[in-house]
Amino acid sequence: MVDLIRAKPRKLRPTLARLPPLTSLRAFVATARHLSFTRAAEELHVTPAAIGQQIRLLEDHLGQPLFQRNRGELLLTSAGQALMPGLTEAFDVVVESVARISGDEEDAPIKVSVAPSFASKWLIPRLDALREAVPGLEVLVDASTRLADFASEDIDCVIRYGSGAYSGLITERLFSEAVLPVCSPEFARTHGLFRGPEGLRNAPILHEDGPERDPSCPDWKGWLRSNGLSGRLVDGGIRLSQSSLVLDAAVAGKGIGLGKFRLAEPDLAAGRLVSPFGSPQPVEFSYYFATTPHKAKLATVERFHGWLKAEARRVGALDFTPPAALPARIAIVVAAE
């Protein structure tokens, strides 16, 4: 007796001729980005019912569900999660390729995601210089501390303060950072801070306590210890959620805080802030430019990145040598590389 063994159907490898309909793939990408049929329909200028129909066609073609509903919330299945990154990048490349040959790419605005403090204290004051160096480039600044998701957000590049370990992205280190005591000149005189940290026992202290805080930044006790100084801090103080708020409060004479030098440099140079004692302490984090491999090829991103690198070179390395004319306190200067 001969055993009959039914062979398992052989799956055909996808080819260009066997791909699901482009309309269904496009509907999937828009829905996966927004996790909403309604918002996907708005993006593609169709009805939610049409989006739902295209998703069902794609699921039938693939033989497995791509979305599931959980308490009214639309979620990607494991198959949908596996499909989304590659399709999103592929459609981005298609859009960019069409824009390149149609001549629209040079006129398209570039969206840059940065932390609020870096935006207000470093990037925005340099927008005039950017406009002169790269005429016609329109920049949309998205000030946010949340993680940027290139797959689901309309972002071209980011400037981030961190370790530089950004998986899957092209990254470039721009410049380093250090922290130092900062306060207004009048505040330093009133509390005798030019004579040393002893005045801290009667001075209101400003603390950064929020998502922009660098884990490698020392607190006041650590900073004093690293400088070989001793000083008793007044109890309490003011806690602020952003680096820029610490600097603004210091300029306003509300206290003395440990400020990030790159952000404080304009106020230090203008005399609105002083660093009355001690030396700046370098931190482990730096500022990085990051984008995806295909976004890096965009002419607008290349132009912005080129300006950013030139500006980073102009800003230069950190040099904290006090000029001879100011022996009584630490003076901060930036030396070109």
XYZ file of C-alpha atoms in Angstrom:
337
model
C 0.000 0.000 0.000
C 1.396 3.315 -1.002
C 1.158 6.161 1.525
C -0.174 9.302 -0.002
C 1.447 12.463 1.363
C -0.196 15.737 0.518
C 2.483 18.312 -0.231
C 2.252 21.661 1.500
C 1.417 24.399 -1.027
C 4.559 26.245 -2.059
C 4.389 29.956 -1.377
C 5.415 32.116 -4.271
C 8.067 34.701 -3.486
C 6.730 38.236 -3.987
C 7.878 39.934 -7.163
C 7.003 43.255 -8.749
C 4.254 41.477 -10.681
C 2.878 39.779 -7.569
C 2.831 42.779 -5.218
C -0.462 43.796 -3.608
C -2.223 46.770 -5.223
C -0.330 50.034 -4.716
C -3.506 51.727 -3.471
C -3.841 49.161 -0.678
C -0.189 49.541 0.313
C -0.550 53.313 0.408
C -3.695 53.032 2.554
C -1.830 50.745 4.950
C 1.105 53.167 5.339
C -1.185 56.127 6.071
C -3.296 54.108 8.532
C -0.237 52.662 10.286
C 1.235 56.165 10.629
C -1.889 57.649 12.225
C -3.457 54.481 13.706
C -6.740 55.913 12.495
C -8.848 55.235 9.403
C -10.281 58.747 9.616
C -6.932 60.548 9.704
C -5.537 58.278 6.997
C -8.541 59.138 4.844
C -7.927 62.857 5.409
C -4.288 62.483 4.350
C -5.163 60.571 1.169
C -8.322 62.627 0.413
C -10.673 59.627 0.398
C -13.381 58.345 2.739
C -12.697 56.191 5.832
C -14.816 53.471 4.195
C -12.475 53.458 1.202
C -9.476 53.120 3.530
C -11.142 50.201 5.327
C -11.870 48.481 2.022
C -8.249 48.814 0.878
C -6.966 47.444 4.185
C -9.260 44.411 3.883
C -8.020 43.804 0.311
C -4.420 43.928 1.527
C -5.135 41.583 4.454
C -6.852 39.130 2.070
C -3.876 39.296 -0.271
C -1.397 38.640 2.575
C -3.594 36.122 4.357
C -3.283 37.703 7.787
C -4.653 40.661 9.751
C -2.604 43.858 9.939
C -4.700 45.775 12.490
C -6.736 44.928 15.543
C -9.058 46.974 17.719
C -8.555 47.045 21.472
C -11.150 49.025 23.432
C -11.744 51.285 20.468
C -8.045 51.832 19.816
C -6.549 50.759 16.484
C -3.332 48.782 16.914
C -0.892 47.093 14.560
C -0.641 43.307 14.722
C 2.796 41.676 14.689
C 2.472 41.335 10.909
C 1.570 45.020 10.602
C 4.521 46.019 12.766
C 6.854 43.967 10.571
C 5.441 45.499 7.390
C 5.342 49.151 8.430
C 9.056 50.232 8.544
C 9.989 48.942 5.095
C 6.851 50.224 3.374
C 7.086 53.617 5.081
C 10.679 54.067 3.946
C 9.839 52.832 0.445
C 7.009 55.341 0.014
C 9.213 58.124 1.415
C 11.814 57.298 -1.239
C 9.141 57.318 -3.958
C 7.810 60.712 -2.823
C 11.317 62.176 -2.623
C 12.270 60.786 -6.044
C 9.207 62.330 -7.666
C 9.842 65.629 -5.872
C 13.457 65.605 -7.075
C 12.597 65.354 -10.774
C 9.631 67.704 -10.506
C 11.818 70.455 -9.081
C 9.764 70.783 -5.874
C 12.408 69.438 -3.505
C 14.460 72.637 -3.371
C 11.366 74.642 -2.367
C 10.063 72.200 0.236
C 10.387 73.280 3.885
C 12.563 71.228 6.196
C 11.162 70.157 9.564
C 13.743 70.004 12.355
C 12.938 68.535 15.768
C 14.917 70.006 18.679
C 14.546 70.314 22.438
C 12.810 73.553 23.532
C 15.869 74.975 25.328
C 18.190 74.324 22.388
C 15.622 75.867 20.059
C 15.206 79.077 22.072
C 18.802 79.572 23.217
C 20.880 78.255 20.311
C 19.010 77.611 17.054
C 16.500 80.463 16.832
C 19.107 83.208 17.539
C 21.056 81.817 14.547
C 18.184 81.733 12.045
C 19.301 85.021 10.461
C 22.733 83.499 9.882
C 21.067 80.418 8.384
C 18.973 82.595 6.080
C 22.085 84.401 4.833
C 24.101 81.208 4.393
C 21.322 79.153 2.768
C 18.968 81.574 0.962
C 15.484 80.264 0.284
C 15.614 77.407 2.777
C 12.415 77.311 4.831
C 12.849 75.730 8.263
C 10.030 74.514 10.498
C 11.276 74.161 14.082
C 9.462 71.519 16.132
C 10.420 72.147 19.776
C 9.789 68.954 21.708
C 11.496 66.689 24.247
C 9.669 63.530 23.181
C 11.395 60.870 21.115
C 11.141 61.538 17.387
C 9.640 58.716 15.318
C 10.683 59.123 11.684
C 8.360 56.291 10.649
C 5.194 57.951 11.928
C 6.048 61.679 11.994
C 6.743 64.190 9.270
C 10.274 65.014 10.470
C 13.331 65.472 8.270
C 16.069 65.598 10.908
C 16.684 66.154 14.605
C 19.232 67.839 16.831
C 19.492 65.934 20.077
C 21.460 66.289 23.290
C 22.504 62.827 24.371
C 24.870 59.894 23.954
C 24.646 59.669 20.155
C 23.472 56.042 20.248
C 20.550 56.416 17.834
C 19.996 53.069 16.136
C 19.213 53.090 12.428
C 19.990 56.788 11.969
C 22.875 58.678 10.421
C 24.347 60.747 13.260
C 27.068 63.346 13.564
C 28.429 64.882 16.733
C 28.268 68.667 16.617
C 29.856 69.843 19.857
C 30.322 69.033 23.519
C 28.815 70.601 26.618
C 29.843 71.657 30.131
C 28.039 73.090 33.150
C 28.994 76.057 35.293
C 27.429 78.311 37.935
C 25.540 81.243 36.408
C 23.727 84.210 37.895
C 23.219 87.885 37.145
C 26.090 90.277 37.990
C 23.952 92.102 40.533
C 22.935 88.828 42.203
C 26.621 87.814 42.462
C 27.535 91.157 44.062
C 24.593 91.126 46.474
C 25.448 87.642 47.771
C 29.232 88.063 47.720
C 29.654 85.245 45.201
C 32.697 86.765 43.488
C 34.592 85.946 46.697
C 33.715 82.255 46.453
C 30.941 79.735 47.143
C 30.507 80.691 50.805
C 27.689 83.031 49.758
C 25.644 80.037 48.567
C 24.369 79.466 52.106
C 22.213 82.595 51.764
C 21.541 82.502 48.000
C 18.433 81.020 46.354
C 19.464 77.975 44.288
C 18.057 77.155 40.844
C 17.753 73.449 39.972
C 17.033 71.887 36.581
C 14.576 69.052 37.096
C 12.896 67.853 33.912
C 13.244 65.844 30.680
C 16.147 67.992 29.452
C 18.287 67.180 32.474
C 21.478 65.330 31.606
C 22.062 62.281 33.870
C 25.811 62.915 33.570
C 25.455 66.503 34.808
C 26.580 66.952 38.409
C 24.281 68.387 41.001
C 25.527 71.280 43.133
C 27.258 69.027 45.660
C 28.971 67.074 42.884
C 30.041 70.237 41.058
C 31.529 71.762 44.212
C 33.334 68.530 44.985
C 34.789 68.297 41.458
C 36.140 71.838 41.827
C 37.658 71.142 45.223
C 35.296 73.627 46.831
C 33.097 73.444 49.866
C 29.938 75.381 50.408
C 26.719 74.965 52.298
C 23.628 75.339 50.146
C 20.480 77.049 51.316
C 17.628 74.579 51.784
C 14.916 74.395 49.154
C 15.368 76.436 46.023
C 13.507 76.673 42.753
C 13.107 73.642 40.469
C 12.618 74.318 36.763
C 11.702 71.854 34.019
C 13.921 73.202 31.212
C 17.527 74.329 30.838
C 16.392 77.605 29.292
C 14.193 78.378 32.299
C 17.190 78.038 34.619
C 19.054 80.610 32.501
C 16.055 82.944 32.254
C 15.546 82.832 36.022
C 19.250 83.521 36.572
C 19.166 86.518 34.195
C 16.154 87.819 36.120
C 18.137 87.675 39.378
C 16.031 84.908 40.935
C 18.955 82.727 41.962
C 22.137 80.959 40.896
C 21.990 77.759 38.889
C 24.200 75.264 37.110
C 23.743 76.226 33.470
C 24.740 74.520 30.237
C 27.469 76.638 28.706
C 26.415 76.250 25.043
C 22.983 77.613 25.915
C 24.246 80.270 28.338
C 27.035 81.598 26.076
C 25.044 84.516 24.519
C 23.975 85.769 27.963
C 27.533 85.365 29.297
C 28.993 87.213 26.311
C 26.468 90.042 26.709
C 27.109 90.354 30.452
C 23.588 89.370 31.448
C 25.088 86.368 33.211
C 28.379 85.789 35.003
C 30.060 82.681 36.361
C 31.358 83.978 39.697
C 33.558 81.100 40.912
C 34.928 77.679 40.058
C 35.511 76.060 36.658
C 33.083 74.568 34.129
C 32.746 70.800 34.322
C 32.468 68.874 31.024
C 29.631 66.359 30.807
C 29.338 63.092 28.915
C 26.473 64.115 26.634
C 26.978 66.114 23.424
C 24.784 67.656 20.732
C 24.119 65.476 17.689
C 22.544 65.870 14.274
C 20.565 62.786 13.197
C 18.410 61.744 10.263
C 17.473 58.631 8.297
C 19.641 57.359 5.419
C 17.109 58.373 2.770
C 16.346 61.767 4.352
C 20.080 62.498 4.395
C 20.038 62.496 0.577
C 17.463 65.278 0.334
C 18.966 68.498 -0.996
C 17.249 70.559 1.705
C 18.571 68.317 4.479
C 22.053 68.383 2.940
C 21.988 72.189 2.839
C 20.817 72.477 6.441
C 23.312 69.863 7.602
C 26.126 71.669 5.803
C 25.255 74.950 7.526
C 24.984 73.184 10.879
C 28.456 71.648 10.502
C 29.938 75.017 9.536
C 28.262 76.662 12.522
C 29.562 73.923 14.819
C 33.087 74.560 13.522
C 32.618 78.281 14.060
C 31.368 77.734 17.602
C 34.481 75.645 18.148
C 35.870 73.790 21.108
C 35.261 74.682 24.705
C 38.081 76.764 26.198
C 37.677 77.999 29.740
C 40.958 79.825 30.209
C 40.266 83.109 32.055
C 41.732 86.198 30.355
C 44.444 87.988 32.360
C 42.285 91.110 32.532
C 39.713 89.302 34.655
C 41.677 87.462 37.353
C 38.994 87.827 40.001
C 36.448 85.512 38.370
C 36.079 82.884 35.717
C 35.565 84.338 32.266
C 34.223 82.132 29.543
C 35.490 82.329 25.980
C 35.043 80.107 22.970
C 38.111 79.323 20.909
C 37.815 78.329 17.269
C 39.029 74.862 16.350
